[in-house]
Short mmCIF file of C-alpha atoms in Angstrom, two decimals:
data_model
loop_
_atom_site.label_atom_id
_atom_site.label_comp_id
_atom_site.label_asym_id
_atom_site.label_seq_id
_atom_site.Cartn_x
_atom_site.Cartn_y
_atom_site.Cartn_z
CA UNK A 1 0.00 0.00 0.00
CA UNK A 2 2.77 2.43 0.98
CA UNK A 3 6.26 2.45 -0.50
CA UNK A 4 8.94 5.10 -0.13
CA UNK A 5 12.19 5.09 -2.09
CA UNK A 6 15.14 7.19 -0.93
CA UNK A 7 12.70 9.46 0.89
CA UNK A 8 14.57 12.59 1.97
CA UNK A 9 13.35 15.69 3.78
CA UNK A 10 15.67 18.64 4.33
CA UNK A 11 14.84 21.72 6.38
CA UNK A 12 17.00 24.64 5.25
CA UNK A 13 17.90 27.98 6.79
CA UNK A 14 20.41 30.56 5.58
CA UNK A 15 23.17 28.90 7.58
CA UNK A 16 22.42 25.18 7.77
CA UNK A 17 20.62 22.24 6.20
CA UNK A 18 19.05 19.68 8.54
CA UNK A 19 18.14 16.23 7.26
CA UNK A 20 14.93 15.17 9.00
CA UNK A 21 14.82 12.06 6.77
CA UNK A 22 17.69 10.70 4.72
CA UNK A 23 17.20 8.00 2.05
CA UNK A 24 14.39 6.21 3.89
CA UNK A 25 12.97 3.10 2.18
CA UNK A 26 9.82 1.77 3.86
CA UNK A 27 7.22 -0.64 2.49
CA UNK A 28 3.91 -1.14 4.30
CA UNK A 29 1.60 -3.83 2.95
CA UNK A 30 -2.17 -3.53 2.88
CA UNK A 31 -3.59 -4.69 6.22
CA UNK A 32 -0.34 -4.26 8.16
CA UNK A 33 0.01 -2.51 11.51
CA UNK A 34 3.42 -0.82 11.66
CA UNK A 35 4.90 1.15 14.56
CA UNK A 36 7.56 3.81 13.95
CA UNK A 37 9.78 4.43 16.98
CA UNK A 38 12.83 6.48 17.91
CA UNK A 39 13.90 9.45 20.04
CA UNK A 40 12.41 12.91 19.64
CA UNK A 41 13.73 14.61 16.52
CA UNK A 42 14.55 11.38 14.68
CA UNK A 43 12.08 12.04 11.84
CA UNK A 44 9.04 9.98 12.96
CA UNK A 45 6.41 12.70 12.70
CA UNK A 46 8.00 14.11 9.54
CA UNK A 47 7.64 10.68 7.94
CA UNK A 48 3.99 10.49 9.00
CA UNK A 49 3.28 13.97 7.65
CA UNK A 50 4.77 13.10 4.26
CA UNK A 51 2.89 9.79 4.07
CA UNK A 52 -0.29 11.69 4.96
CA UNK A 53 0.45 14.26 2.23
CA UNK A 54 0.54 17.03 4.82
CA UNK A 55 4.15 17.88 3.95
CA UNK A 56 6.32 17.66 0.84
CA UNK A 57 9.41 15.51 0.46
CA UNK A 58 12.67 17.05 -0.74
CA UNK A 59 13.93 14.06 -2.75
CA UNK A 60 12.88 10.50 -3.47
CA UNK A 61 9.51 8.96 -4.28
CA UNK A 62 6.37 8.00 -2.39
CA UNK A 63 3.93 5.46 -3.83
CA UNK A 64 0.40 4.89 -2.52
CA UNK A 65 -1.31 1.78 -3.92
CA UNK A 66 1.18 1.80 -6.77
CA UNK A 67 0.66 5.45 -7.70
CA UNK A 68 3.51 7.91 -7.34
CA UNK A 69 2.00 10.74 -5.27
CA UNK A 70 5.28 12.54 -4.58
CA UNK A 71 4.63 15.45 -6.90
CA UNK A 72 0.92 16.06 -6.31
CA UNK A 73 -0.10 19.69 -6.00
CA UNK A 74 -1.68 20.89 -2.76
CA UNK A 75 -5.29 20.83 -4.02
CA UNK A 76 -4.72 17.31 -5.38
CA UNK A 77 -3.25 16.18 -2.04
CA UNK A 78 -6.37 17.44 -0.28
CA UNK A 79 -8.59 15.58 -2.71
CA UNK A 80 -6.50 12.40 -2.43
CA UNK A 81 -6.66 12.34 1.38
CA UNK A 82 -10.48 12.33 1.34
CA UNK A 83 -11.67 8.79 1.89
CA UNK A 84 -8.14 7.34 1.61
CA UNK A 85 -6.37 8.46 4.79
CA UNK A 86 -7.60 9.00 8.35
CA UNK A 87 -5.56 10.84 10.99
CA UNK A 88 -5.38 10.39 14.76
CA UNK A 89 -3.31 12.89 16.76
CA UNK A 90 -1.96 12.96 20.31
CA UNK A 91 -3.76 16.25 20.98
CA UNK A 92 -7.04 14.94 19.45
CA UNK A 93 -7.37 18.02 17.14
CA UNK A 94 -11.12 18.24 17.63
CA UNK A 95 -12.93 21.48 16.77
CA UNK A 96 -14.02 23.02 20.08
CA UNK A 97 -16.93 24.93 18.51
CA UNK A 98 -18.49 21.73 17.14
CA UNK A 99 -20.14 19.00 19.18
CA UNK A 100 -19.05 15.36 19.01
CA UNK A 101 -21.50 14.44 16.24
CA UNK A 102 -20.49 17.39 14.06
CA UNK A 103 -16.76 16.72 14.57
CA UNK A 104 -17.16 13.14 13.38
CA UNK A 105 -19.43 14.19 10.50
CA UNK A 106 -16.88 16.60 8.96
CA UNK A 107 -15.06 14.09 6.68
CA UNK A 108 -18.41 13.02 5.22
CA UNK A 109 -19.38 16.64 4.57
CA UNK A 110 -16.15 17.06 2.59
CA UNK A 111 -17.08 13.94 0.61
CA UNK A 112 -20.46 15.57 -0.19
CA UNK A 113 -22.41 12.62 1.22
CA UNK A 114 -26.17 13.05 1.60
CA UNK A 115 -27.26 14.31 5.05
CA UNK A 116 -29.36 11.21 5.80
CA UNK A 117 -26.47 8.90 4.92
CA UNK A 118 -24.12 11.03 7.03
CA UNK A 119 -26.36 10.74 10.07
CA UNK A 120 -26.54 6.97 9.75
CA UNK A 121 -22.76 6.58 9.34
CA UNK A 122 -21.94 8.90 12.25
CA UNK A 123 -24.46 7.22 14.56
CA UNK A 124 -23.00 3.81 13.70
CA UNK A 125 -19.39 4.77 14.32
CA UNK A 126 -20.18 6.64 17.56
CA UNK A 127 -21.98 3.58 18.89
CA UNK A 128 -19.05 1.39 17.89
CA UNK A 129 -16.64 3.67 19.76
CA UNK A 130 -18.99 3.62 22.78
CA UNK A 131 -19.37 7.39 22.65
CA UNK A 132 -22.87 7.72 21.18
CA UNK A 133 -24.28 9.00 24.49
CA UNK A 134 -21.97 12.03 24.16
CA UNK A 135 -23.00 12.96 20.60
CA UNK A 136 -24.35 16.40 21.58
CA UNK A 137 -21.56 17.26 24.01
CA UNK A 138 -18.66 19.53 23.08
CA UNK A 139 -15.01 18.37 23.30
CA UNK A 140 -14.31 20.35 26.49
CA UNK A 141 -17.25 18.61 28.18
CA UNK A 142 -15.83 15.10 27.84
CA UNK A 143 -12.72 13.32 29.16
CA UNK A 144 -9.43 12.85 27.31
CA UNK A 145 -10.17 9.19 26.70
CA UNK A 146 -13.55 10.06 25.26
CA UNK A 147 -12.03 12.78 23.08
CA UNK A 148 -9.62 10.25 21.60
CA UNK A 149 -12.53 7.89 20.87
CA UNK A 150 -14.19 10.78 19.02
CA UNK A 151 -10.95 11.39 17.12
CA UNK A 152 -10.80 7.72 16.12
CA UNK A 153 -14.46 7.83 15.06
CA UNK A 154 -13.71 10.84 12.87
CA UNK A 155 -10.68 9.07 11.37
CA UNK A 156 -12.61 5.94 10.40
CA UNK A 157 -16.09 7.28 9.54
CA UNK A 158 -15.26 7.49 5.80
CA UNK A 159 -13.78 3.97 5.80
CA UNK A 160 -10.24 4.98 4.76
CA UNK A 161 -7.82 2.23 3.82
CA UNK A 162 -5.03 3.83 5.87
CA UNK A 163 -4.96 5.32 9.36
CA UNK A 164 -1.98 7.40 10.48
CA UNK A 165 -1.71 7.71 14.26
CA UNK A 166 0.75 10.12 15.88
CA UNK A 167 1.26 9.20 19.57
CA UNK A 168 -2.44 8.24 19.90
CA UNK A 169 -2.17 7.47 23.64
CA UNK A 170 0.31 10.21 24.54
CA UNK A 171 -2.22 12.31 26.48
CA UNK A 172 -4.08 9.38 28.07
CA UNK A 173 -3.73 7.43 31.29
CA UNK A 174 -2.83 3.75 31.13
CA UNK A 175 -6.41 2.41 31.19
CA UNK A 176 -7.67 4.70 28.44
CA UNK A 177 -4.47 4.16 26.48
CA UNK A 178 -4.98 0.40 26.39
CA UNK A 179 -8.62 0.85 25.38
CA UNK A 180 -7.57 3.05 22.46
CA UNK A 181 -4.93 0.55 21.36
CA UNK A 182 -7.48 -2.27 21.51
CA UNK A 183 -9.77 -0.21 19.25
CA UNK A 184 -6.95 0.34 16.76
CA UNK A 185 -6.09 -3.35 16.87
CA UNK A 186 -9.72 -4.27 16.12
CA UNK A 187 -9.79 -1.89 13.15
CA UNK A 188 -6.57 -3.44 11.86
CA UNK A 189 -7.95 -6.95 12.21
CA UNK A 190 -10.87 -5.85 10.04
CA UNK A 191 -8.46 -4.83 7.27
CA UNK A 192 -7.46 -1.22 7.95
CA UNK A 193 -3.77 -0.50 7.45
CA UNK A 194 -2.27 1.43 10.37
CA UNK A 195 1.02 3.31 10.65
CA UNK A 196 1.61 4.60 14.17
CA UNK A 197 4.32 6.82 15.60
CA UNK A 198 4.94 6.09 19.28
CA UNK A 199 7.44 6.30 22.12
CA UNK A 200 5.58 3.55 23.97
CA UNK A 201 6.94 -0.01 23.92
CA UNK A 202 3.53 -1.15 25.18
CA UNK A 203 1.73 0.45 22.23
CA UNK A 204 4.33 -0.80 19.76
CA UNK A 205 3.59 -4.31 21.01
CA UNK A 206 0.20 -4.12 19.24
CA UNK A 207 1.92 -3.70 15.85
CA UNK A 208 3.01 -6.43 13.45
CA UNK A 209 6.33 -4.71 12.79
CA UNK A 210 8.47 -2.07 14.52
CA UNK A 211 10.75 0.30 12.58
CA UNK A 212 13.28 2.30 14.60
CA UNK A 213 14.57 5.62 13.28
CA UNK A 214 17.61 7.58 14.41
CA UNK A 215 18.81 10.84 12.86
CA UNK A 216 16.44 10.42 9.93
CA UNK A 217 17.50 6.91 9.00
CA UNK A 218 16.24 3.38 9.69
CA UNK A 219 18.53 1.65 12.17
CA UNK A 220 16.52 -1.47 13.00
CA UNK A 221 13.39 -3.23 11.80
CA UNK A 222 11.82 -6.23 13.50
CA UNK A 223 8.67 -8.34 13.33
CA UNK A 224 6.71 -8.61 16.54
CA UNK A 225 6.19 -12.15 17.83
CA UNK A 226 2.64 -12.57 19.11
#
């Protein structure tokens, strides 16, 4: 599903060039659950942003389902993300002015789905995430664990083939963190491909494969034994 070849990202100032990623080759098969690990500043989030078409690469190529998407223009990237990629962030990134239902509905609005179909889809995913009873609450009125369930609901409501998760349990206590990881594991078992950035060995244990980055390069790669 995802393949990068010599993926390089350079941040430049007048005085210095910093390689956030340097010749990174990663292949993620459809249906895999891959964890990206490494110290802060090693290039994990940069990799996720490029794979999610939120940032541009400097050199190399990025293929999604066999299509080279490295050179897509911004408007085409936005169009491509719709229905293909769902995002889950450490800070939830919910819209405070919208209630839970409306936050989850947003991706379907962008897809121009009929209102009746949107309501049905949102109701279904909120029930699945055990957050349906909070549909009319606003983000600041619910707990962190509940906010992350809403964020997962929003990420999956359009049935994307790929979910990108950036430290999805970073702001949660242990109990809520495990619940979130169990939800991600269930989604993966149903066929959703997941690429997750994490510092947590516990969370990485849910993945099929762990890739370790250091200074923008892959240093180790191992398959999890389950």
